[in-house]
Amino acid sequence: HVQLVESGGGLVQVGGSLRLSCVASVDTIGRYCMGWSRQAPGREREGVAAPDQEGRTNYADFVKGRFTISRDNNTNILYLQMDRLIPEDTGVYYCAADMRPSMLPPLVRAYSVWGQGTQVTVS
């Protein structure tokens, strides 16, 4: 049973940067589809970044050019580098994983495992 633990959130000024980490308690995350989502206050959770099955990275329009997703299959960590943060980026950020591929686009697909989330506040 895989568990995901996010960290790296915090309070940052507009224009600043944060790097989120998601540690997965599995033998290797290489077998999992993984992605980052966020939930802003009063809004539904939305996909932020995730690779597709061909390995191409998909980013939501509102983070393109500012966020970078990466993964280290040796240490089982998924990262989200967030640069040029704006107040609209405030929210709880979640990583998610699923062993099963999906026909849905990576940013809207369902995942079976979610982390507890890490709060990001930009002011």
PDB file of C-alpha atoms in Angstrom:
ATOM      1  CA  HIS A   1       0.000   0.000   0.000  1.00  0.00           C
ATOM      2  CA  VAL A   2       1.744   3.137  -1.215  1.00  0.00           C
ATOM      3  CA  GLN A   3       1.804   6.253   0.934  1.00  0.00           C
ATOM      4  CA  LEU A   4       2.679   9.744  -0.247  1.00  0.00           C
ATOM      5  CA  VAL A   5       4.060  12.489   1.976  1.00  0.00           C
ATOM      6  CA  GLU A   6       4.390  16.019   0.673  1.00  0.00           C
ATOM      7  CA  SER A   7       6.641  18.714   2.100  1.00  0.00           C
ATOM      8  CA  GLY A   8       8.177  22.017   1.130  1.00  0.00           C
ATOM      9  CA  GLY A   9       5.172  24.285   1.371  1.00  0.00           C
ATOM     10  CA  GLY A  10       5.188  27.547   3.270  1.00  0.00           C
ATOM     11  CA  LEU A  11       4.723  31.277   3.111  1.00  0.00           C
ATOM     12  CA  VAL A  12       6.514  33.065   0.290  1.00  0.00           C
ATOM     13  CA  GLN A  13       6.458  36.540  -1.187  1.00  0.00           C
ATOM     14  CA  VAL A  14       5.140  37.274  -4.647  1.00  0.00           C
ATOM     15  CA  GLY A  15       7.806  36.418  -7.188  1.00  0.00           C
ATOM     16  CA  GLY A  16       9.469  33.925  -4.879  1.00  0.00           C
ATOM     17  CA  SER A  17      10.092  30.212  -5.283  1.00  0.00           C
ATOM     18  CA  LEU A  18       9.351  26.986  -3.489  1.00  0.00           C
ATOM     19  CA  ARG A  19      10.192  23.387  -4.200  1.00  0.00           C
ATOM     20  CA  LEU A  20       7.680  20.792  -3.142  1.00  0.00           C
ATOM     21  CA  SER A  21       8.676  17.200  -2.548  1.00  0.00           C
ATOM     22  CA  CYS A  22       6.563  14.085  -2.450  1.00  0.00           C
ATOM     23  CA  VAL A  23       8.147  10.993  -0.962  1.00  0.00           C
ATOM     24  CA  ALA A  24       6.520   7.719  -1.932  1.00  0.00           C
ATOM     25  CA  SER A  25       6.810   4.670   0.291  1.00  0.00           C
ATOM     26  CA  VAL A  26       7.227   2.168  -2.507  1.00  0.00           C
ATOM     27  CA  ASP A  27      10.062   0.133  -3.989  1.00  0.00           C
ATOM     28  CA  THR A  28      10.117   2.381  -7.032  1.00  0.00           C
ATOM     29  CA  ILE A  29       7.893   5.158  -8.308  1.00  0.00           C
ATOM     30  CA  GLY A  30       8.910   4.208 -11.818  1.00  0.00           C
ATOM     31  CA  ARG A  31       5.874   1.922 -11.990  1.00  0.00           C
ATOM     32  CA  TYR A  32       3.442   4.690 -11.025  1.00  0.00           C
ATOM     33  CA  CYS A  33       1.708   7.466 -12.850  1.00  0.00           C
ATOM     34  CA  MET A  34       2.129  10.532 -10.647  1.00  0.00           C
ATOM     35  CA  GLY A  35       1.141  14.153 -10.665  1.00  0.00           C
ATOM     36  CA  TRP A  36       0.577  17.328  -8.678  1.00  0.00           C
ATOM     37  CA  SER A  37      -2.764  18.989  -8.029  1.00  0.00           C
ATOM     38  CA  ARG A  38      -3.822  21.902  -5.900  1.00  0.00           C
ATOM     39  CA  GLN A  39      -6.906  23.216  -4.176  1.00  0.00           C
ATOM     40  CA  ALA A  40      -7.270  26.927  -3.684  1.00  0.00           C
ATOM     41  CA  PRO A  41      -9.606  28.319  -1.011  1.00  0.00           C
ATOM     42  CA  GLY A  42     -13.207  28.005  -2.152  1.00  0.00           C
ATOM     43  CA  ARG A  43     -12.283  26.164  -5.338  1.00  0.00           C
ATOM     44  CA  GLU A  44     -12.243  22.585  -6.485  1.00  0.00           C
ATOM     45  CA  ARG A  45      -9.020  20.656  -6.742  1.00  0.00           C
ATOM     46  CA  GLU A  46      -7.314  21.090 -10.111  1.00  0.00           C
ATOM     47  CA  GLY A  47      -4.442  19.394 -11.874  1.00  0.00           C
ATOM     48  CA  VAL A  48      -1.184  21.334 -11.957  1.00  0.00           C
ATOM     49  CA  ALA A  49       1.422  19.113 -13.593  1.00  0.00           C
ATOM     50  CA  ALA A  50       1.763  15.504 -14.615  1.00  0.00           C
ATOM     51  CA  PRO A  51       3.547  13.496 -17.282  1.00  0.00           C
ATOM     52  CA  ASP A  52       1.525  11.556 -19.828  1.00  0.00           C
ATOM     53  CA  GLN A  53       2.115   7.944 -20.732  1.00  0.00           C
ATOM     54  CA  GLU A  54       4.675   8.909 -23.342  1.00  0.00           C
ATOM     55  CA  GLY A  55       6.637  10.791 -20.708  1.00  0.00           C
ATOM     56  CA  ARG A  56       5.704  14.230 -21.969  1.00  0.00           C
ATOM     57  CA  THR A  57       4.985  16.668 -19.179  1.00  0.00           C
ATOM     58  CA  ASN A  58       1.639  18.395 -19.077  1.00  0.00           C
ATOM     59  CA  TYR A  59       1.173  21.674 -17.244  1.00  0.00           C
ATOM     60  CA  ALA A  60      -1.948  23.622 -16.521  1.00  0.00           C
ATOM     61  CA  ASP A  61      -1.998  26.874 -18.460  1.00  0.00           C
ATOM     62  CA  PHE A  62      -1.865  28.895 -15.265  1.00  0.00           C
ATOM     63  CA  VAL A  63       1.557  27.465 -14.305  1.00  0.00           C
ATOM     64  CA  LYS A  64       3.242  27.024 -17.681  1.00  0.00           C
ATOM     65  CA  GLY A  65       6.651  28.591 -17.753  1.00  0.00           C
ATOM     66  CA  ARG A  66       6.733  28.942 -13.964  1.00  0.00           C
ATOM     67  CA  PHE A  67       6.461  25.417 -12.543  1.00  0.00           C
ATOM     68  CA  THR A  68       8.565  22.350 -13.312  1.00  0.00           C
ATOM     69  CA  ILE A  69       7.719  18.784 -12.343  1.00  0.00           C
ATOM     70  CA  SER A  70      10.428  16.169 -12.026  1.00  0.00           C
ATOM     71  CA  ARG A  71      10.904  12.806 -10.443  1.00  0.00           C
ATOM     72  CA  ASP A  72      13.795  10.815  -9.062  1.00  0.00           C
ATOM     73  CA  ASN A  73      13.067   7.131  -9.482  1.00  0.00           C
ATOM     74  CA  ASN A  74      16.102   6.210  -7.372  1.00  0.00           C
ATOM     75  CA  THR A  75      14.971   8.057  -4.263  1.00  0.00           C
ATOM     76  CA  ASN A  76      11.239   7.749  -4.999  1.00  0.00           C
ATOM     77  CA  ILE A  77      10.631  11.483  -4.827  1.00  0.00           C
ATOM     78  CA  LEU A  78       8.381  13.596  -7.030  1.00  0.00           C
ATOM     79  CA  TYR A  79       9.225  17.294  -7.120  1.00  0.00           C
ATOM     80  CA  LEU A  80       7.434  20.459  -8.097  1.00  0.00           C
ATOM     81  CA  GLN A  81       9.660  23.484  -8.565  1.00  0.00           C
ATOM     82  CA  MET A  82       7.536  26.603  -8.374  1.00  0.00           C
ATOM     83  CA  ASP A  83       9.015  29.907  -9.516  1.00  0.00           C
ATOM     84  CA  ARG A  84       7.596  33.401  -9.951  1.00  0.00           C
ATOM     85  CA  LEU A  85       4.813  32.624  -7.557  1.00  0.00           C
ATOM     86  CA  ILE A  86       1.706  34.780  -7.538  1.00  0.00           C
ATOM     87  CA  PRO A  87      -1.095  35.087  -4.951  1.00  0.00           C
ATOM     88  CA  GLU A  88      -3.362  32.934  -7.133  1.00  0.00           C
ATOM     89  CA  ASP A  89      -0.978  30.025  -6.508  1.00  0.00           C
ATOM     90  CA  THR A  90      -2.055  29.945  -2.871  1.00  0.00           C
ATOM     91  CA  GLY A  91      -3.613  26.645  -1.896  1.00  0.00           C
ATOM     92  CA  VAL A  92      -2.976  23.127  -0.692  1.00  0.00           C
ATOM     93  CA  TYR A  93      -0.791  21.143  -3.044  1.00  0.00           C
ATOM     94  CA  TYR A  94      -1.202  17.403  -3.333  1.00  0.00           C
ATOM     95  CA  CYS A  95       0.737  14.700  -5.065  1.00  0.00           C
ATOM     96  CA  ALA A  96      -1.045  11.649  -6.331  1.00  0.00           C
ATOM     97  CA  ALA A  97      -0.178   8.260  -7.724  1.00  0.00           C
ATOM     98  CA  ASP A  98      -1.772   5.353  -9.504  1.00  0.00           C
ATOM     99  CA  MET A  99      -0.303   2.220 -11.026  1.00  0.00           C
ATOM    100  CA  ARG A 100      -2.956   2.112 -13.685  1.00  0.00           C
ATOM    101  CA  PRO A 101      -2.731   4.153 -16.867  1.00  0.00           C
ATOM    102  CA  SER A 102      -5.710   6.256 -17.828  1.00  0.00           C
ATOM    103  CA  MET A 103      -7.364   7.255 -21.063  1.00  0.00           C
ATOM    104  CA  LEU A 104      -8.084  10.644 -19.555  1.00  0.00           C
ATOM    105  CA  PRO A 105      -5.621  13.520 -19.905  1.00  0.00           C
ATOM    106  CA  PRO A 106      -3.029  13.514 -17.113  1.00  0.00           C
ATOM    107  CA  LEU A 107      -4.334  16.681 -15.484  1.00  0.00           C
ATOM    108  CA  VAL A 108      -7.887  15.401 -15.107  1.00  0.00           C
ATOM    109  CA  ARG A 109      -7.434  11.681 -14.594  1.00  0.00           C
ATOM    110  CA  ALA A 110      -8.324   9.993 -11.323  1.00  0.00           C
ATOM    111  CA  TYR A 111      -5.646   8.758  -8.968  1.00  0.00           C
ATOM    112  CA  SER A 112      -6.081   6.089  -6.323  1.00  0.00           C
ATOM    113  CA  VAL A 113      -3.574   7.425  -3.800  1.00  0.00           C
ATOM    114  CA  TRP A 114      -3.213  10.982  -2.506  1.00  0.00           C
ATOM    115  CA  GLY A 115      -0.903  12.612  -0.048  1.00  0.00           C
ATOM    116  CA  GLN A 116      -2.084  14.755   2.825  1.00  0.00           C
ATOM    117  CA  GLY A 117      -1.156  17.979   1.081  1.00  0.00           C
ATOM    118  CA  THR A 118       1.178  20.852   1.833  1.00  0.00           C
ATOM    119  CA  GLN A 119       0.047  24.451   2.212  1.00  0.00           C
ATOM    120  CA  VAL A 120       1.477  27.114  -0.070  1.00  0.00           C
ATOM    121  CA  THR A 121       0.698  30.743   0.699  1.00  0.00           C
ATOM    122  CA  VAL A 122       1.845  33.556  -1.562  1.00  0.00           C
ATOM    123  CA  SER A 123       1.470  37.112  -0.343  1.00  0.00           C
TER     124      SER A 123
END
